[in-house]
């Protein structure tokens, strides 16, 4: 298994506090020592950092802990390999361009028979089930739409693809088109939104406490999604299996699959 | 204009010596202060580092100077913007996946009317002429071949596309499919091959001297391509306008366009 970390915010936001916890789980407070990666968006621009080594002992991860990269969308992953050898090409997140947007994907879980799903024009570079699932999703979106659809339309399409993959096994996933961050809960995923009035938070994995009131303005809205809670004194909400979050500017829409045949239900979620 | 740096080697090789010179030209010994990027291949895996800021003053570039990332193919670029604002999405090198390979591209020069060239399924994320040219090349390759062609076939196809872009202006370019590194000389590009017996070299841009005999084995072959010579005591060979180098495992094939209508001439080049 692996662990995921995603962030969606309405202002460029420094992820270092949350990333510090995730990075320690890559071989220190967690067993995910087979590689790590993090992707940052600045508008439509995207850059990623990858290493097929434990993040807890990585000089590059340490560098990123000490460097403020402010971003409105972040996708990060620490890997415990099950399918696909430990190598750079198998290190999440994966990125593809479609319709002039950089799309980024990270996954934890196992998907039985996913490699039998037929691909379109997107092909895995590595050998993981995860990259195959991503390429399948991208191919399906490319086949269905002629260009980037309206956000609400894409929300439903992504939720539909997630439901198909969910049926194959465990599909905890983060995906973004540089505009919306999607999170699908296959088995385990939780989230929280930080907004005014801001409080303090302390990491579970190390002794780091932040007073967000000192770091933010009243208008900031920041939602963080993670496999497991990263802080011990905030209110994290668990997602149910099959739930999809669509996050734009930190604002949450919860897409909960309906009963068989029924339409999915979309709910605007207030912070707890 | 911008400056390019490429490397092809038959063993994973540390590029730091050459990158140090290029990075200083990004705002210190050269005026290319509008961003920089470097892409490393480890087998089929690829990772890039990008910043829309001067490399000469970059903490990330400094980190890379102090960290040995060994790679058989490297593409690097420092940018002086002429078309497209200074932003992350306009920072070279650019990457796309085709046929399960990560392709990476960097360019210096200007191409008149390039944005009128029709695109296939690859679309620019940013607004540079360069990324448009890259997407056009990728679309043309995708339309022409059903999968990754044999290296010699791809050599000719890439040389043909380079010739079309060469006709639009200045097209100094590096491109790789993770197997071959291509270099096209539009106006200014030079190269050298380091192999046994190895000597010493001193950077032009700073006082750094390396004795390659200490760093290599007798079998190592490393070819470096750059806009301008990086060292002051080695034999750099200038390419002629229109020349294409195809580099695999450090070995050079020179593709020189024939007279109008004549086939291009391919020459195996020995080091000088």
JSON list of C-alpha atoms in Angstrom, two decimals, chain B residues 15-191:
[
{"chain": "B", "resi": 15, "resn": "UNK", "atom": "CA", "xyz": [26.19, 16.06, -15.38]},
{"chain": "B", "resi": 16, "resn": "UNK", "atom": "CA", "xyz": [27.01, 18.48, -12.55]},
{"chain": "B", "resi": 17, "resn": "UNK", "atom": "CA", "xyz": [30.21, 19.82, -14.04]},
{"chain": "B", "resi": 18, "resn": "UNK", "atom": "CA", "xyz": [28.49, 20.93, -17.27]},
{"chain": "B", "resi": 19, "resn": "UNK", "atom": "CA", "xyz": [25.28, 21.98, -15.52]},
{"chain": "B", "resi": 20, "resn": "UNK", "atom": "CA", "xyz": [27.28, 24.27, -13.22]},
{"chain": "B", "resi": 21, "resn": "UNK", "atom": "CA", "xyz": [28.41, 26.28, -16.25]},
{"chain": "B", "resi": 22, "resn": "UNK", "atom": "CA", "xyz": [24.94, 26.42, -17.78]},
{"chain": "B", "resi": 23, "resn": "UNK", "atom": "CA", "xyz": [23.35, 27.42, -14.47]},
{"chain": "B", "resi": 24, "resn": "UNK", "atom": "CA", "xyz": [25.71, 30.40, -14.12]},
{"chain": "B", "resi": 25, "resn": "UNK", "atom": "CA", "xyz": [24.70, 31.57, -17.59]},
{"chain": "B", "resi": 26, "resn": "UNK", "atom": "CA", "xyz": [21.16, 31.80, -16.22]},
{"chain": "B", "resi": 27, "resn": "UNK", "atom": "CA", "xyz": [21.56, 35.34, -14.89]},
{"chain": "B", "resi": 28, "resn": "UNK", "atom": "CA", "xyz": [25.24, 35.62, -13.99]},
{"chain": "B", "resi": 29, "resn": "UNK", "atom": "CA", "xyz": [27.76, 34.89, -16.76]},
{"chain": "B", "resi": 30, "resn": "UNK", "atom": "CA", "xyz": [24.89, 34.96, -19.27]},
{"chain": "B", "resi": 31, "resn": "UNK", "atom": "CA", "xyz": [21.57, 36.85, -19.57]},
{"chain": "B", "resi": 32, "resn": "UNK", "atom": "CA", "xyz": [19.22, 33.84, -19.58]},
{"chain": "B", "resi": 33, "resn": "UNK", "atom": "CA", "xyz": [17.45, 34.74, -16.34]},
{"chain": "B", "resi": 34, "resn": "UNK", "atom": "CA", "xyz": [13.83, 33.87, -17.18]},
{"chain": "B", "resi": 35, "resn": "UNK", "atom": "CA", "xyz": [13.76, 30.29, -16.00]},
{"chain": "B", "resi": 36, "resn": "UNK", "atom": "CA", "xyz": [15.64, 27.04, -16.24]},
{"chain": "B", "resi": 37, "resn": "UNK", "atom": "CA", "xyz": [14.98, 23.34, -16.32]},
{"chain": "B", "resi": 38, "resn": "UNK", "atom": "CA", "xyz": [16.78, 20.03, -16.48]},
{"chain": "B", "resi": 39, "resn": "UNK", "atom": "CA", "xyz": [15.48, 16.54, -17.27]},
{"chain": "B", "resi": 40, "resn": "UNK", "atom": "CA", "xyz": [17.23, 13.31, -16.31]},
{"chain": "B", "resi": 41, "resn": "UNK", "atom": "CA", "xyz": [16.53, 9.84, -17.64]},
{"chain": "B", "resi": 42, "resn": "UNK", "atom": "CA", "xyz": [17.04, 6.68, -15.64]},
{"chain": "B", "resi": 43, "resn": "UNK", "atom": "CA", "xyz": [16.17, 4.00, -18.17]},
{"chain": "B", "resi": 44, "resn": "UNK", "atom": "CA", "xyz": [12.66, 4.86, -19.35]},
{"chain": "B", "resi": 45, "resn": "UNK", "atom": "CA", "xyz": [12.00, 6.84, -16.20]},
{"chain": "B", "resi": 46, "resn": "UNK", "atom": "CA", "xyz": [12.35, 10.58, -16.44]},
{"chain": "B", "resi": 47, "resn": "UNK", "atom": "CA", "xyz": [12.28, 13.42, -13.96]},
{"chain": "B", "resi": 48, "resn": "UNK", "atom": "CA", "xyz": [12.59, 17.13, -14.46]},
{"chain": "B", "resi": 49, "resn": "UNK", "atom": "CA", "xyz": [13.35, 20.14, -12.33]},
{"chain": "B", "resi": 50, "resn": "UNK", "atom": "CA", "xyz": [11.92, 23.49, -13.43]},
{"chain": "B", "resi": 51, "resn": "UNK", "atom": "CA", "xyz": [11.91, 27.02, -12.10]},
{"chain": "B", "resi": 52, "resn": "UNK", "atom": "CA", "xyz": [10.69, 30.22, -13.73]},
{"chain": "B", "resi": 53, "resn": "UNK", "atom": "CA", "xyz": [13.55, 32.11, -12.04]},
{"chain": "B", "resi": 54, "resn": "UNK", "atom": "CA", "xyz": [17.27, 32.67, -12.71]},
{"chain": "B", "resi": 55, "resn": "UNK", "atom": "CA", "xyz": [19.28, 29.49, -12.25]},
{"chain": "B", "resi": 56, "resn": "UNK", "atom": "CA", "xyz": [22.31, 31.47, -11.11]},
{"chain": "B", "resi": 57, "resn": "UNK", "atom": "CA", "xyz": [20.42, 32.51, -7.96]},
{"chain": "B", "resi": 58, "resn": "UNK", "atom": "CA", "xyz": [18.32, 29.36, -7.50]},
{"chain": "B", "resi": 59, "resn": "UNK", "atom": "CA", "xyz": [18.50, 27.30, -4.32]},
{"chain": "B", "resi": 60, "resn": "UNK", "atom": "CA", "xyz": [17.18, 24.31, -6.29]},
{"chain": "B", "resi": 61, "resn": "UNK", "atom": "CA", "xyz": [19.92, 24.67, -8.93]},
{"chain": "B", "resi": 62, "resn": "UNK", "atom": "CA", "xyz": [22.44, 24.91, -6.08]},
{"chain": "B", "resi": 63, "resn": "UNK", "atom": "CA", "xyz": [20.98, 21.72, -4.60]},
{"chain": "B", "resi": 64, "resn": "UNK", "atom": "CA", "xyz": [21.41, 19.95, -7.96]},
{"chain": "B", "resi": 65, "resn": "UNK", "atom": "CA", "xyz": [25.01, 21.16, -8.17]},
{"chain": "B", "resi": 66, "resn": "UNK", "atom": "CA", "xyz": [25.62, 19.40, -4.88]},
{"chain": "B", "resi": 67, "resn": "UNK", "atom": "CA", "xyz": [23.70, 16.19, -5.66]},
{"chain": "B", "resi": 68, "resn": "UNK", "atom": "CA", "xyz": [24.97, 13.53, -8.04]},
{"chain": "B", "resi": 69, "resn": "UNK", "atom": "CA", "xyz": [22.10, 12.38, -10.25]},
{"chain": "B", "resi": 70, "resn": "UNK", "atom": "CA", "xyz": [23.59, 9.87, -12.67]},
{"chain": "B", "resi": 71, "resn": "UNK", "atom": "CA", "xyz": [21.83, 9.64, -15.98]},
{"chain": "B", "resi": 72, "resn": "UNK", "atom": "CA", "xyz": [22.46, 8.42, -19.52]},
{"chain": "B", "resi": 73, "resn": "UNK", "atom": "CA", "xyz": [20.41, 11.17, -21.15]},
{"chain": "B", "resi": 74, "resn": "UNK", "atom": "CA", "xyz": [20.07, 14.75, -19.93]},
{"chain": "B", "resi": 75, "resn": "UNK", "atom": "CA", "xyz": [18.33, 17.76, -21.49]},
{"chain": "B", "resi": 76, "resn": "UNK", "atom": "CA", "xyz": [18.76, 21.19, -19.88]},
{"chain": "B", "resi": 77, "resn": "UNK", "atom": "CA", "xyz": [17.82, 24.77, -20.78]},
{"chain": "B", "resi": 78, "resn": "UNK", "atom": "CA", "xyz": [18.22, 28.30, -19.45]},
{"chain": "B", "resi": 79, "resn": "UNK", "atom": "CA", "xyz": [15.65, 30.74, -20.79]},
{"chain": "B", "resi": 80, "resn": "UNK", "atom": "CA", "xyz": [15.70, 34.31, -22.02]},
{"chain": "B", "resi": 81, "resn": "UNK", "atom": "CA", "xyz": [12.05, 34.86, -22.85]},
{"chain": "B", "resi": 82, "resn": "UNK", "atom": "CA", "xyz": [11.03, 36.30, -26.19]},
{"chain": "B", "resi": 83, "resn": "UNK", "atom": "CA", "xyz": [7.62, 34.70, -26.82]},
{"chain": "B", "resi": 84, "resn": "UNK", "atom": "CA", "xyz": [5.49, 33.64, -23.85]},
{"chain": "B", "resi": 85, "resn": "UNK", "atom": "CA", "xyz": [5.55, 35.24, -20.41]},
{"chain": "B", "resi": 86, "resn": "UNK", "atom": "CA", "xyz": [7.90, 34.13, -17.65]},
{"chain": "B", "resi": 87, "resn": "UNK", "atom": "CA", "xyz": [5.94, 31.37, -15.91]},
{"chain": "B", "resi": 88, "resn": "UNK", "atom": "CA", "xyz": [6.25, 27.74, -14.92]},
{"chain": "B", "resi": 89, "resn": "UNK", "atom": "CA", "xyz": [4.23, 26.45, -17.88]},
{"chain": "B", "resi": 90, "resn": "UNK", "atom": "CA", "xyz": [6.57, 28.28, -20.29]},
{"chain": "B", "resi": 91, "resn": "UNK", "atom": "CA", "xyz": [9.74, 26.86, -18.75]},
{"chain": "B", "resi": 92, "resn": "UNK", "atom": "CA", "xyz": [11.64, 24.28, -20.84]},
{"chain": "B", "resi": 93, "resn": "UNK", "atom": "CA", "xyz": [12.22, 21.35, -21.15]},
{"chain": "B", "resi": 94, "resn": "UNK", "atom": "CA", "xyz": [8.72, 20.18, -22.09]},
{"chain": "B", "resi": 95, "resn": "UNK", "atom": "CA", "xyz": [7.65, 16.55, -21.80]},
{"chain": "B", "resi": 96, "resn": "UNK", "atom": "CA", "xyz": [5.00, 14.37, -23.42]},
{"chain": "B", "resi": 97, "resn": "UNK", "atom": "CA", "xyz": [4.33, 10.64, -23.46]},
{"chain": "B", "resi": 98, "resn": "UNK", "atom": "CA", "xyz": [4.04, 8.84, -26.77]},
{"chain": "B", "resi": 99, "resn": "UNK", "atom": "CA", "xyz": [4.05, 5.04, -27.28]},
{"chain": "B", "resi": 100, "resn": "UNK", "atom": "CA", "xyz": [4.88, 4.51, -23.62]},
{"chain": "B", "resi": 101, "resn": "UNK", "atom": "CA", "xyz": [8.00, 6.67, -23.76]},
{"chain": "B", "resi": 102, "resn": "UNK", "atom": "CA", "xyz": [8.61, 10.01, -22.07]},
{"chain": "B", "resi": 103, "resn": "UNK", "atom": "CA", "xyz": [9.76, 12.49, -24.75]},
{"chain": "B", "resi": 104, "resn": "UNK", "atom": "CA", "xyz": [11.56, 15.66, -23.70]},
{"chain": "B", "resi": 105, "resn": "UNK", "atom": "CA", "xyz": [12.20, 18.79, -25.76]},
{"chain": "B", "resi": 106, "resn": "UNK", "atom": "CA", "xyz": [14.02, 22.10, -25.32]},
{"chain": "B", "resi": 107, "resn": "UNK", "atom": "CA", "xyz": [14.52, 24.85, -27.88]},
{"chain": "B", "resi": 108, "resn": "UNK", "atom": "CA", "xyz": [16.25, 28.12, -28.45]},
{"chain": "B", "resi": 109, "resn": "UNK", "atom": "CA", "xyz": [15.43, 30.46, -31.28]},
{"chain": "B", "resi": 110, "resn": "UNK", "atom": "CA", "xyz": [12.38, 31.99, -32.90]},
{"chain": "B", "resi": 111, "resn": "UNK", "atom": "CA", "xyz": [10.07, 30.37, -35.42]},
{"chain": "B", "resi": 112, "resn": "UNK", "atom": "CA", "xyz": [7.97, 32.67, -37.59]},
{"chain": "B", "resi": 113, "resn": "UNK", "atom": "CA", "xyz": [4.37, 31.55, -37.94]},
{"chain": "B", "resi": 114, "resn": "UNK", "atom": "CA", "xyz": [4.94, 28.28, -36.09]},
{"chain": "B", "resi": 115, "resn": "UNK", "atom": "CA", "xyz": [1.59, 28.62, -34.35]},
{"chain": "B", "resi": 116, "resn": "UNK", "atom": "CA", "xyz": [-0.13, 28.23, -37.69]},
{"chain": "B", "resi": 117, "resn": "UNK", "atom": "CA", "xyz": [1.19, 24.66, -37.93]},
{"chain": "B", "resi": 118, "resn": "UNK", "atom": "CA", "xyz": [-1.79, 22.40, -37.24]},
{"chain": "B", "resi": 119, "resn": "UNK", "atom": "CA", "xyz": [-1.65, 20.24, -34.13]},
{"chain": "B", "resi": 120, "resn": "UNK", "atom": "CA", "xyz": [-2.74, 16.65, -33.58]},
{"chain": "B", "resi": 121, "resn": "UNK", "atom": "CA", "xyz": [-3.61, 15.31, -30.15]},
{"chain": "B", "resi": 122, "resn": "UNK", "atom": "CA", "xyz": [-0.73, 17.10, -28.37]},
{"chain": "B", "resi": 123, "resn": "UNK", "atom": "CA", "xyz": [-1.57, 20.61, -27.19]},
{"chain": "B", "resi": 124, "resn": "UNK", "atom": "CA", "xyz": [0.63, 23.22, -25.53]},
{"chain": "B", "resi": 125, "resn": "UNK", "atom": "CA", "xyz": [-0.02, 23.95, -21.86]},
{"chain": "B", "resi": 126, "resn": "UNK", "atom": "CA", "xyz": [1.84, 27.28, -22.06]},
{"chain": "B", "resi": 127, "resn": "UNK", "atom": "CA", "xyz": [2.09, 29.97, -24.72]},
{"chain": "B", "resi": 128, "resn": "UNK", "atom": "CA", "xyz": [5.59, 29.58, -26.18]},
{"chain": "B", "resi": 129, "resn": "UNK", "atom": "CA", "xyz": [6.35, 28.99, -29.84]},
{"chain": "B", "resi": 130, "resn": "UNK", "atom": "CA", "xyz": [8.70, 26.26, -28.66]},
{"chain": "B", "resi": 131, "resn": "UNK", "atom": "CA", "xyz": [6.05, 24.12, -27.00]},
{"chain": "B", "resi": 132, "resn": "UNK", "atom": "CA", "xyz": [3.85, 24.54, -30.08]},
{"chain": "B", "resi": 133, "resn": "UNK", "atom": "CA", "xyz": [6.71, 23.27, -32.27]},
{"chain": "B", "resi": 134, "resn": "UNK", "atom": "CA", "xyz": [7.21, 20.30, -29.94]},
{"chain": "B", "resi": 135, "resn": "UNK", "atom": "CA", "xyz": [3.49, 19.42, -29.94]},
{"chain": "B", "resi": 136, "resn": "UNK", "atom": "CA", "xyz": [3.46, 19.67, -33.73]},
{"chain": "B", "resi": 137, "resn": "UNK", "atom": "CA", "xyz": [6.42, 17.27, -33.98]},
{"chain": "B", "resi": 138, "resn": "UNK", "atom": "CA", "xyz": [4.80, 14.81, -31.60]},
{"chain": "B", "resi": 139, "resn": "UNK", "atom": "CA", "xyz": [1.51, 14.94, -33.45]},
{"chain": "B", "resi": 140, "resn": "UNK", "atom": "CA", "xyz": [3.25, 14.33, -36.77]},
{"chain": "B", "resi": 141, "resn": "UNK", "atom": "CA", "xyz": [5.17, 11.34, -35.38]},
{"chain": "B", "resi": 142, "resn": "UNK", "atom": "CA", "xyz": [1.99, 9.91, -33.86]},
{"chain": "B", "resi": 143, "resn": "UNK", "atom": "CA", "xyz": [0.16, 10.27, -37.17]},
{"chain": "B", "resi": 144, "resn": "UNK", "atom": "CA", "xyz": [2.96, 8.66, -39.16]},
{"chain": "B", "resi": 145, "resn": "UNK", "atom": "CA", "xyz": [3.88, 5.62, -37.06]},
{"chain": "B", "resi": 146, "resn": "UNK", "atom": "CA", "xyz": [1.70, 3.16, -35.17]},
{"chain": "B", "resi": 147, "resn": "UNK", "atom": "CA", "xyz": [4.32, 2.57, -32.50]},
{"chain": "B", "resi": 148, "resn": "UNK", "atom": "CA", "xyz": [7.92, 3.46, -31.72]},
{"chain": "B", "resi": 149, "resn": "UNK", "atom": "CA", "xyz": [9.87, 2.93, -34.95]},
{"chain": "B", "resi": 150, "resn": "UNK", "atom": "CA", "xyz": [13.36, 1.46, -35.19]},
{"chain": "B", "resi": 151, "resn": "UNK", "atom": "CA", "xyz": [16.01, 4.01, -34.23]},
{"chain": "B", "resi": 152, "resn": "UNK", "atom": "CA", "xyz": [17.29, 4.58, -37.78]},
{"chain": "B", "resi": 153, "resn": "UNK", "atom": "CA", "xyz": [13.74, 5.13, -39.04]},
{"chain": "B", "resi": 154, "resn": "UNK", "atom": "CA", "xyz": [13.03, 7.61, -36.26]},
{"chain": "B", "resi": 155, "resn": "UNK", "atom": "CA", "xyz": [16.34, 9.38, -36.99]},
{"chain": "B", "resi": 156, "resn": "UNK", "atom": "CA", "xyz": [15.17, 10.19, -40.52]},
{"chain": "B", "resi": 157, "resn": "UNK", "atom": "CA", "xyz": [11.69, 11.18, -39.43]},
{"chain": "B", "resi": 158, "resn": "UNK", "atom": "CA", "xyz": [12.99, 13.55, -36.75]},
{"chain": "B", "resi": 159, "resn": "UNK", "atom": "CA", "xyz": [15.53, 15.03, -39.17]},
{"chain": "B", "resi": 160, "resn": "UNK", "atom": "CA", "xyz": [12.71, 15.68, -41.65]},
{"chain": "B", "resi": 161, "resn": "UNK", "atom": "CA", "xyz": [10.58, 17.47, -39.06]},
{"chain": "B", "resi": 162, "resn": "UNK", "atom": "CA", "xyz": [13.60, 19.52, -37.95]},
{"chain": "B", "resi": 163, "resn": "UNK", "atom": "CA", "xyz": [14.16, 20.60, -41.54]},
{"chain": "B", "resi": 164, "resn": "UNK", "atom": "CA", "xyz": [10.58, 21.87, -41.77]},
{"chain": "B", "resi": 165, "resn": "UNK", "atom": "CA", "xyz": [10.96, 23.91, -38.58]},
{"chain": "B", "resi": 166, "resn": "UNK", "atom": "CA", "xyz": [14.43, 25.11, -39.62]},
{"chain": "B", "resi": 167, "resn": "UNK", "atom": "CA", "xyz": [12.76, 26.80, -42.59]},
{"chain": "B", "resi": 168, "resn": "UNK", "atom": "CA", "xyz": [10.68, 28.96, -40.20]},
{"chain": "B", "resi": 169, "resn": "UNK", "atom": "CA", "xyz": [13.57, 30.65, -38.39]},
{"chain": "B", "resi": 170, "resn": "UNK", "atom": "CA", "xyz": [16.07, 29.67, -35.74]},
{"chain": "B", "resi": 171, "resn": "UNK", "atom": "CA", "xyz": [15.60, 26.13, -34.45]},
{"chain": "B", "resi": 172, "resn": "UNK", "atom": "CA", "xyz": [18.34, 25.02, -32.08]},
{"chain": "B", "resi": 173, "resn": "UNK", "atom": "CA", "xyz": [16.79, 22.04, -30.38]},
{"chain": "B", "resi": 174, "resn": "UNK", "atom": "CA", "xyz": [17.25, 19.03, -28.15]},
{"chain": "B", "resi": 175, "resn": "UNK", "atom": "CA", "xyz": [14.76, 16.15, -28.22]},
{"chain": "B", "resi": 176, "resn": "UNK", "atom": "CA", "xyz": [14.80, 12.67, -26.75]},
{"chain": "B", "resi": 177, "resn": "UNK", "atom": "CA", "xyz": [12.53, 9.64, -26.72]},
{"chain": "B", "resi": 178, "resn": "UNK", "atom": "CA", "xyz": [14.50, 8.16, -23.76]},
{"chain": "B", "resi": 179, "resn": "UNK", "atom": "CA", "xyz": [16.63, 6.10, -26.18]},
{"chain": "B", "resi": 180, "resn": "UNK", "atom": "CA", "xyz": [18.15, 8.59, -28.61]},
{"chain": "B", "resi": 181, "resn": "UNK", "atom": "CA", "xyz": [19.09, 12.23, -27.99]},
{"chain": "B", "resi": 182, "resn": "UNK", "atom": "CA", "xyz": [18.56, 14.43, -31.04]},
{"chain": "B", "resi": 183, "resn": "UNK", "atom": "CA", "xyz": [20.20, 17.82, -31.48]},
{"chain": "B", "resi": 184, "resn": "UNK", "atom": "CA", "xyz": [19.36, 20.17, -34.34]},
{"chain": "B", "resi": 185, "resn": "UNK", "atom": "CA", "xyz": [21.56, 23.16, -35.13]},
{"chain": "B", "resi": 186, "resn": "UNK", "atom": "CA", "xyz": [19.53, 26.12, -36.38]},
{"chain": "B", "resi": 187, "resn": "UNK", "atom": "CA", "xyz": [22.24, 28.68, -35.82]},
{"chain": "B", "resi": 188, "resn": "UNK", "atom": "CA", "xyz": [24.59, 27.71, -33.02]},
{"chain": "B", "resi": 189, "resn": "UNK", "atom": "CA", "xyz": [25.32, 24.38, -31.37]},
{"chain": "B", "resi": 190, "resn": "UNK", "atom": "CA", "xyz": [28.53, 22.51, -30.61]},
{"chain": "B", "resi": 191, "resn": "UNK", "atom": "CA", "xyz": [29.51, 19.17, -29.10]}
]
